[in-house]
Coordinates of C-alpha atoms in Angstrom, one line a residue:
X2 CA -79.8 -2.9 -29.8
X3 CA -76.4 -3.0 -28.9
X4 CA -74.9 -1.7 -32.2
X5 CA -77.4 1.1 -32.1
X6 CA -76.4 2.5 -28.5
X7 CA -72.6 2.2 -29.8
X8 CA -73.5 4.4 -32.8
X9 CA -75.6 7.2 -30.5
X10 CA -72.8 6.7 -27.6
X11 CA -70.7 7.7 -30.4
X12 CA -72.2 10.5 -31.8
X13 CA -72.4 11.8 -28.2
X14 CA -69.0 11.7 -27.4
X15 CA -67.6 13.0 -30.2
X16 CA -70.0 16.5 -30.7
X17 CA -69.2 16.5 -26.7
X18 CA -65.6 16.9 -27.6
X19 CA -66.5 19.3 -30.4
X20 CA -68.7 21.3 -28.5
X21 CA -65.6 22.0 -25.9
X22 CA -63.2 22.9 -28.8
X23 CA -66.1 26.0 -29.8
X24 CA -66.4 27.4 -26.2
X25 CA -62.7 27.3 -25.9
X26 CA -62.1 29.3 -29.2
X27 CA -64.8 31.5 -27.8
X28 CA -63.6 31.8 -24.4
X29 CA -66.1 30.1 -22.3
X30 CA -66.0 27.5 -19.5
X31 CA -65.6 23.7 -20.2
X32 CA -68.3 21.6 -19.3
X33 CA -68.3 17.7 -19.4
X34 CA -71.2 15.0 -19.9
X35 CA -71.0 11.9 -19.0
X36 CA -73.0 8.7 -19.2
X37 CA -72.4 6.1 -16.8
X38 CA -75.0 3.9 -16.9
X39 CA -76.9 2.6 -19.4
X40 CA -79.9 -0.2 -18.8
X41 CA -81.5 -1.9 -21.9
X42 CA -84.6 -4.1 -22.5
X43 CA -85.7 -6.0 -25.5
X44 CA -88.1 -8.5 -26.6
X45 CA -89.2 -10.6 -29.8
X46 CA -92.9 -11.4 -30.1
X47 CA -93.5 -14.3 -33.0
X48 CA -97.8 -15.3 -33.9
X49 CA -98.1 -17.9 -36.2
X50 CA -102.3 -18.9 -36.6
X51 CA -104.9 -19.8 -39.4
X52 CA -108.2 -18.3 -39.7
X53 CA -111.1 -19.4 -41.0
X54 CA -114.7 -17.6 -42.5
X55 CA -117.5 -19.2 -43.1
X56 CA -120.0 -18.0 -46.4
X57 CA -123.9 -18.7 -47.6
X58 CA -125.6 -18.9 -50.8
X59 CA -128.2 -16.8 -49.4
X60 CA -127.8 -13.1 -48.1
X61 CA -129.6 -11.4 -45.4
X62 CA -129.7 -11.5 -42.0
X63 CA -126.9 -14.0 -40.1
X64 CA -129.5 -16.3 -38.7
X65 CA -129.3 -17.6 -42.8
X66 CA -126.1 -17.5 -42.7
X67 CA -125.8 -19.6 -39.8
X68 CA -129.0 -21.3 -40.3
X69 CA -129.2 -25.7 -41.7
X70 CA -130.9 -24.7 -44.6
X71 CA -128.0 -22.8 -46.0
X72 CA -127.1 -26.0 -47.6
X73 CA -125.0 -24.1 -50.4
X74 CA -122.5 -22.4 -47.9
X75 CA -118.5 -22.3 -48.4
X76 CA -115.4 -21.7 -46.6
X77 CA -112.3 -19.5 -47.3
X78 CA -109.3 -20.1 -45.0
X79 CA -106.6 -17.1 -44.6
X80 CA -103.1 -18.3 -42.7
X81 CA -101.5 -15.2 -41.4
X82 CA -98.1 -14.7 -39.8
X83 CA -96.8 -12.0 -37.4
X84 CA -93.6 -10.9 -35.8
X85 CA -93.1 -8.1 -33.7
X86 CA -89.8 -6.6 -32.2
X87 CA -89.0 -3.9 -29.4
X88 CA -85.9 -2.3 -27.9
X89 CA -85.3 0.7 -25.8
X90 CA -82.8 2.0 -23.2
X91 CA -82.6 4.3 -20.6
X92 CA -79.3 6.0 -19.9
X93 CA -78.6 8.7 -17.3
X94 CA -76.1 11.5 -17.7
X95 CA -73.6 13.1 -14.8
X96 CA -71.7 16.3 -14.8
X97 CA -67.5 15.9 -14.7
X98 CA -67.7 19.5 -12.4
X99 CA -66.1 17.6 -9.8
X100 CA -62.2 17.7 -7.9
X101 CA -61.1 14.3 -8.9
X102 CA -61.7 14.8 -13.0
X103 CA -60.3 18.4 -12.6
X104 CA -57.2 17.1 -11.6
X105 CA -56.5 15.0 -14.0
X106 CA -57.8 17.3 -16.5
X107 CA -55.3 20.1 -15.7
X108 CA -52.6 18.0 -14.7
X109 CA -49.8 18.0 -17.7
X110 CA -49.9 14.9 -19.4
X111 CA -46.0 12.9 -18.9
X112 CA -43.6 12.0 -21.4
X113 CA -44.7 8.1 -20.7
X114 CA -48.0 8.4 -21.8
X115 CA -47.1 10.6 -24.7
X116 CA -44.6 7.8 -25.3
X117 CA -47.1 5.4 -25.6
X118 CA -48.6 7.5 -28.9
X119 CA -45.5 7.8 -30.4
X120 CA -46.5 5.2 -33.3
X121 CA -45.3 4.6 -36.8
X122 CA -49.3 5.5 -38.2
X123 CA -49.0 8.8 -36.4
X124 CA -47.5 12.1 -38.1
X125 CA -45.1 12.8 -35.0
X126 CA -45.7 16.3 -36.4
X127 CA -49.6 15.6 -35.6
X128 CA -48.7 14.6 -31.7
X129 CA -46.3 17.1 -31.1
X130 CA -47.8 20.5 -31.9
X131 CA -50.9 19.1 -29.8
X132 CA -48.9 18.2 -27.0
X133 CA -45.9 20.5 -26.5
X134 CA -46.7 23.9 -25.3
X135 CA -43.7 25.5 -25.1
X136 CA -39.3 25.4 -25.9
X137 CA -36.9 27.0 -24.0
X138 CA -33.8 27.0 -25.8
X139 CA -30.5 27.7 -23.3
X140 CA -27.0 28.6 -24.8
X141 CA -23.9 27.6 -22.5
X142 CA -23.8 31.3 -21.0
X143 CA -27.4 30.8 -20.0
X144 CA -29.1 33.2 -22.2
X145 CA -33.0 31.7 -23.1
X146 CA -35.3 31.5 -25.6
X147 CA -38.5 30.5 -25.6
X148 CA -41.3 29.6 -28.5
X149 CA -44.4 29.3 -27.8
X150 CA -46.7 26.8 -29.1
X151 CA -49.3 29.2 -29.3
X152 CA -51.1 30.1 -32.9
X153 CA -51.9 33.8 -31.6
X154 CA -48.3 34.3 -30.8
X155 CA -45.9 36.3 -32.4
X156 CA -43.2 33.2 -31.8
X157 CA -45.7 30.6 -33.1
X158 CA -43.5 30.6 -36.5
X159 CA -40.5 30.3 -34.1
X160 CA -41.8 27.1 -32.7
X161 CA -43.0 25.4 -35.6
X162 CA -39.4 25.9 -37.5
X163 CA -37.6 24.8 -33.8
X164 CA -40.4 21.5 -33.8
X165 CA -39.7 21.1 -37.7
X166 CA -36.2 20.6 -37.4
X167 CA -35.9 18.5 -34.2
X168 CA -38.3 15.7 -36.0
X169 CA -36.5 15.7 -38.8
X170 CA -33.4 15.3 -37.1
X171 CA -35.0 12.2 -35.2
X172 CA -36.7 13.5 -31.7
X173 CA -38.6 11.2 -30.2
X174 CA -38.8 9.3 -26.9
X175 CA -37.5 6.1 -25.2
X176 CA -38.1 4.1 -21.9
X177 CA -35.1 3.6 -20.2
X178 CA -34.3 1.9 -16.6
X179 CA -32.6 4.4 -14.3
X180 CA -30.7 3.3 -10.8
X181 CA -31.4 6.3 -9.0
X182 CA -29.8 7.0 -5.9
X183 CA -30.6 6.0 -2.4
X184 CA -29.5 8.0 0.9
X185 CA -25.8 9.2 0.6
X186 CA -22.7 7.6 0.2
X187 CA -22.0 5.1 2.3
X188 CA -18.2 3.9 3.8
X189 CA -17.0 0.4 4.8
X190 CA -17.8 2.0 8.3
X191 CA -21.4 2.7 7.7
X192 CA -21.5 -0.7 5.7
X193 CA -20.8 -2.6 9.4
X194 CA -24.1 -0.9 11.0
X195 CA -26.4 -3.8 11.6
X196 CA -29.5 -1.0 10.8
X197 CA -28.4 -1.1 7.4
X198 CA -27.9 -4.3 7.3
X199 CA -31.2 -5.3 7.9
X200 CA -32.6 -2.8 5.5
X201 CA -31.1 -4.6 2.9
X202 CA -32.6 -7.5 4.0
X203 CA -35.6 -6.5 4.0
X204 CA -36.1 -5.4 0.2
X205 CA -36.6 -7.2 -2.6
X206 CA -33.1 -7.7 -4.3
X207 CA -34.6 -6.8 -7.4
X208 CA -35.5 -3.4 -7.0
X209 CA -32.9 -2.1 -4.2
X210 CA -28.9 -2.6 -5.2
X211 CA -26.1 -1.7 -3.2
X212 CA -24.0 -0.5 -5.9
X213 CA -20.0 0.9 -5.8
X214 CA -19.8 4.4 -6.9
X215 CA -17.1 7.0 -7.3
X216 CA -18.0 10.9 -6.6
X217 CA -14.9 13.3 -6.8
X218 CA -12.4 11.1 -5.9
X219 CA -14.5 9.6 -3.2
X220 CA -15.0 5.9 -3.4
X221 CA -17.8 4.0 -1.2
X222 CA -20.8 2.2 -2.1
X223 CA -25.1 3.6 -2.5
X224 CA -28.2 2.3 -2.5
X225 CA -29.6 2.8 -5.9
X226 CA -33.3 1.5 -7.1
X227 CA -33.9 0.5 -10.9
X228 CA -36.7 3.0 -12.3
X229 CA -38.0 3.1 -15.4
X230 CA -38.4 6.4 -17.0
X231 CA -39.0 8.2 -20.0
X232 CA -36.7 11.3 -21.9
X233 CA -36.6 12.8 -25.1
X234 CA -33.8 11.3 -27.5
X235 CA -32.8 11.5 -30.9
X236 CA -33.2 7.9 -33.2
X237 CA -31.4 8.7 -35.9
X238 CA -28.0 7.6 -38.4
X239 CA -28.4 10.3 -40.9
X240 CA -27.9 13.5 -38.7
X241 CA -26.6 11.7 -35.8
X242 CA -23.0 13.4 -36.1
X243 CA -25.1 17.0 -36.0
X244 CA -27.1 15.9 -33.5
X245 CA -23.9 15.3 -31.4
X246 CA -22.5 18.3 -32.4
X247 CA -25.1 20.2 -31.1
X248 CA -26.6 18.3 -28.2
X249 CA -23.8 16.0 -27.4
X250 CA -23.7 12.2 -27.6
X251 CA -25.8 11.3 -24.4
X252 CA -29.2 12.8 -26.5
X253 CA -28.5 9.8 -28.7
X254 CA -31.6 6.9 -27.7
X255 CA -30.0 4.4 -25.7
X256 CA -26.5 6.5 -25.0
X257 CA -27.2 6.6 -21.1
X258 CA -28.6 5.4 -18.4
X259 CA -26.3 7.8 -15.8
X260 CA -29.0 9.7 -13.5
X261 CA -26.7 12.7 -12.8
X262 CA -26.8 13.0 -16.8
X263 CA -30.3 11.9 -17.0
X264 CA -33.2 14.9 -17.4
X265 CA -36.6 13.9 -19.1
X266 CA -36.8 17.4 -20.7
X267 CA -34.1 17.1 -22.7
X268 CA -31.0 18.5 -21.0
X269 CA -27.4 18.0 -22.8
X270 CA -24.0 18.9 -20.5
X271 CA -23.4 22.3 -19.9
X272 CA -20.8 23.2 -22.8
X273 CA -23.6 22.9 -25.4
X274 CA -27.0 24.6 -25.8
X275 CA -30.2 22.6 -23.8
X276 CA -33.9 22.7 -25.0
X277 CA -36.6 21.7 -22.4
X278 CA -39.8 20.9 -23.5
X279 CA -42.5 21.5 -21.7
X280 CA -45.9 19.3 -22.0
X281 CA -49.3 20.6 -21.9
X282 CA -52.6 19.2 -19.9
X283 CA -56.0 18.1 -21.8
X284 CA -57.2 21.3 -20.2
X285 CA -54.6 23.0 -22.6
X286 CA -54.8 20.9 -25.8
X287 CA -58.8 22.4 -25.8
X288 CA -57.9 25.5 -25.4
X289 CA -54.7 24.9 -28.1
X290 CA -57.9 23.5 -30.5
X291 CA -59.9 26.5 -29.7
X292 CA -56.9 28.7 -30.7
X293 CA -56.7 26.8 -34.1
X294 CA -61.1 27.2 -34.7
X295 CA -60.9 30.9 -34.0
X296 CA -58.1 31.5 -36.5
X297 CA -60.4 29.7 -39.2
X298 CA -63.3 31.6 -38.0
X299 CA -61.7 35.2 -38.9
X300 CA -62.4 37.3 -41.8
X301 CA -59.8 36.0 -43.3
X302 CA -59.5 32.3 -42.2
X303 CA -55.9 30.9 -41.4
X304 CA -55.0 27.4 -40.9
X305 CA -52.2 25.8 -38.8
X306 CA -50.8 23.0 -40.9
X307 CA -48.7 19.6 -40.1
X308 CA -46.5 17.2 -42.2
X309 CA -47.1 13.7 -43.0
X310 CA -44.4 10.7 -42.2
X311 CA -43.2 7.5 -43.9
X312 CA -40.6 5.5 -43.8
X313 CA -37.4 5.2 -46.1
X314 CA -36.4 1.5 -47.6
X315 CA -32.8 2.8 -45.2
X316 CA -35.3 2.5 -41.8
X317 CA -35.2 6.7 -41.7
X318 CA -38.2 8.6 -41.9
X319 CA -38.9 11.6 -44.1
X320 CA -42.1 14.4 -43.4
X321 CA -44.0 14.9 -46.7
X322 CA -46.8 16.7 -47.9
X323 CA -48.8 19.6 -45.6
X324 CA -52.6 19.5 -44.1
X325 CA -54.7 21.2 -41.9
X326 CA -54.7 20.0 -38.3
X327 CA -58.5 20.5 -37.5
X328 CA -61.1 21.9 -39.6
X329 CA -64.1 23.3 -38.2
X330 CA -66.6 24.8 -40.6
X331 CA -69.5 26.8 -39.8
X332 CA -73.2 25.6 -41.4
X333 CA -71.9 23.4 -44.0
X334 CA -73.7 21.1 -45.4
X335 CA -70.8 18.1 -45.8
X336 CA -70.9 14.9 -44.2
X337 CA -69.6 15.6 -40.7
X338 CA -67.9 13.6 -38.0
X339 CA -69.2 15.8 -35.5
X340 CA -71.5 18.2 -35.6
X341 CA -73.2 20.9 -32.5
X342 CA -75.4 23.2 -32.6
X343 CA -73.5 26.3 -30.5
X344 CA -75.1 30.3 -30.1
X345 CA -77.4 30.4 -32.9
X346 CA -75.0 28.2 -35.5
X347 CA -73.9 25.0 -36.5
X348 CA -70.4 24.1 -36.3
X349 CA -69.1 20.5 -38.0
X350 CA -65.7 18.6 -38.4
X351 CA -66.5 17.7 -42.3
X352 CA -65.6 14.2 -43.0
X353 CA -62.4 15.1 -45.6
X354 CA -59.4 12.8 -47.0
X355 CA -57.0 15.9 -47.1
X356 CA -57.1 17.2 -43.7
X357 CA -55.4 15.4 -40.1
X358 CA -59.1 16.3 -38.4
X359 CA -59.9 12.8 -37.9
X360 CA -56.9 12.0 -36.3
X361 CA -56.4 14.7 -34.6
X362 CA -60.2 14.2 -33.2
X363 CA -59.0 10.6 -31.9
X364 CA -55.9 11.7 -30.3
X365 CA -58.1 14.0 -28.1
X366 CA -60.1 11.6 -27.4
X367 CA -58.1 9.0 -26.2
X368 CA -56.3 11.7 -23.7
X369 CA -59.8 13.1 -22.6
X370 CA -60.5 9.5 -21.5
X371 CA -57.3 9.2 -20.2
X372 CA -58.6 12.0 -17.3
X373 CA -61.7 9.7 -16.6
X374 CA -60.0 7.8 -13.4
X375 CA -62.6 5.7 -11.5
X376 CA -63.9 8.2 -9.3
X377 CA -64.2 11.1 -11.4
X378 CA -67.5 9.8 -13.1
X379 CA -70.8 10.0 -10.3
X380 CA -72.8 6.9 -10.7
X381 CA -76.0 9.5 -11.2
X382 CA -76.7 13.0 -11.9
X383 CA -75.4 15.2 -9.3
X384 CA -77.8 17.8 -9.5
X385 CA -81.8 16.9 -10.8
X386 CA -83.2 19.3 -13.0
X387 CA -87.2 19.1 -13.2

């Protein structure tokens, strides 16, 4: 019974997701499902007997039959077996309309969860054009420009060449610790105030240091706490002299743990150019996905493609090969991962080897459920429909 929830449960969730992506491309509200409960019964039954029947030599009525002068009677004996099994469940289902999932839901995700995606099995390619929306490229005299992660836009070409080259000159991210700095700079004067004193007393030594700094000339001492953050970096040996060149040596992963260099949107000094990334919400990778189905819903259908990675026998990593993101085909008749049933059609996500659907398909899931905080799931239906 359990196995065959998991499959339904499945099912569910996935032409949930899939249902989301077609309003998107179509311009409708969102509108989440959820099942929070689910209560199960089942039950073996097991009959084991003999039975027995009873013949004459004589027909007629069944006093004969039953009668002492039937001497010539016989007896047939039939063992019979039985086994009976029953399952059912009964789930309920509750609406995600509600503050606490909406918050999550348009809240844009951080670079430490993306960090946590960032795996060798994943085309960084793949995460990326899901999860950035945007580049604002700076030059030293403050002049911008920015791409868009947008398939509809005119700069969508712009971005993907911008994205291109930063993976393949190593972007990625790290978790570094940061001592970030506590109140201002204190003197040997300050130090003596028995306020402070106690302060530092008080806090646990491992996450409160009083540390000596140096700020134009002026020498003193800070409280500074050990946080760990994440940034954008570049991992590389093969284009780390470029890299340098162009973003200076502090974008290297693992070249700093100095807060007043420190930005998580990638942020190089001042006399080179700076590139901050911006990250998008769940909210936006649906509408991002809707973007991509409408594009293959045209006329003339147009797909947004991604490269593949592997890893080089010298530890670097090379992009190969190009495939579809997300496919979404319209009444076909191919084995499907998901499949709904949306204004009059059917829309599927066909089950194929040369496309990134399936994994782009999990990535969305695991960040929907990342918005699914306890709380933003009722225990039971909000509303009662009858």
């Amino acid at each position: 019974m359990s196995q065959t929830y998991q499959t339904v449960l499945e099912k569910y969730q996935n032409n949930n997701l899939l249902l989301n992506i077609i309003r998107s491309s179509k311009n409708m509200p969102l509108s989440f499902l959820e099942i929070p409960s689910v209560v199960g019964t089942g039950n073996i039954n097991e009959t084991v007997g003999l039975g027995a029947f009873m013949y004459g030599a004589t027909s007629g009525a069944s006093g004969g039959l039953l009668s002492a002068a039937a001497n010539n009677t016989g007896q047939y004996y039939n063992p019979y077996a039985s086994l009976s099994l029953g399952r059912s469940f009964n789930f309920t289902q509750s609406s995600l309309e509600n503050a606490q999932f909406q918050k999550g839901f348009i809240s844009n995700i951080s670079i430490e969860t993306m960090t946590a995606f960032t795996k060798d099995h994943i085309s960084k390619e793949l995460l990326y054009t899901m999860v950035i929306d945007r580049f604002e490229v700076a030059n030293p005299k403050g002049e911008k420009i920015i791409a868009y992660n947008n398939p509809s836009s005119a700069t969508y070409i712009d971005f993907q060449k911008q994205l291109r080259g930063l993976i393949d000159g190593g972007l990625t991210t790290e978790m570094i610790t940061v001592n970030m700095p506590i109140g201002p700079i204190l003197r040997n004067k300050e130090l003596a105030n028995a306020t402070l004193i106690n302060y530092v007393a008080n806090k646990d030594k491992s996450k409160v240091m009083l540390m000596p700094v140096n700020t134009n000339g002026v020498k003193g001492y800070q409280f500074q706490e050990p946080i760990m953050m994440a940034r954008f970096c570049f991992d590389t040996i093969q284009y780390k002299k470029s890299v340098i060149d162009k973003f200076g040596a502090q974008m290297l992963c693992g070249a700093s743990n100095n807060p007043a260099a420190f930005n998580p949107n990638f942020h190089s000094d001042l006399s080179k150019p700076t590139v901050k990334i911006q990250l998008r919400s769940t909210r936006d990778i649906f509408d991002f996905l809707g973007q991509v189905a409408a594009k293959q819903m045209q006329e003339k259908p147009e797909y947004i493609y991604v490269r593949g990675r592997r890893q080089l026998a010298n530890g670097e990593y090379e992009s190969f090969g190009e495939y579809p993101l997300l496919i979404i085909e319209k009444d076909s008749k191919e084995k499907p991962i998901a499949t709904i049933a949306y204004d009059g059609s059917m829309y599927s996500i066909p089950d194929k080897a040369d496309t990134y659907s399936a994994y782009a398909f999990n990535l969305l899931s695991q960040f929907f459920n990342l918005t699914k905080v306890p709380g933003s799931v009722p225990p039971s239906p909000s509303v009662l429909i009858k």
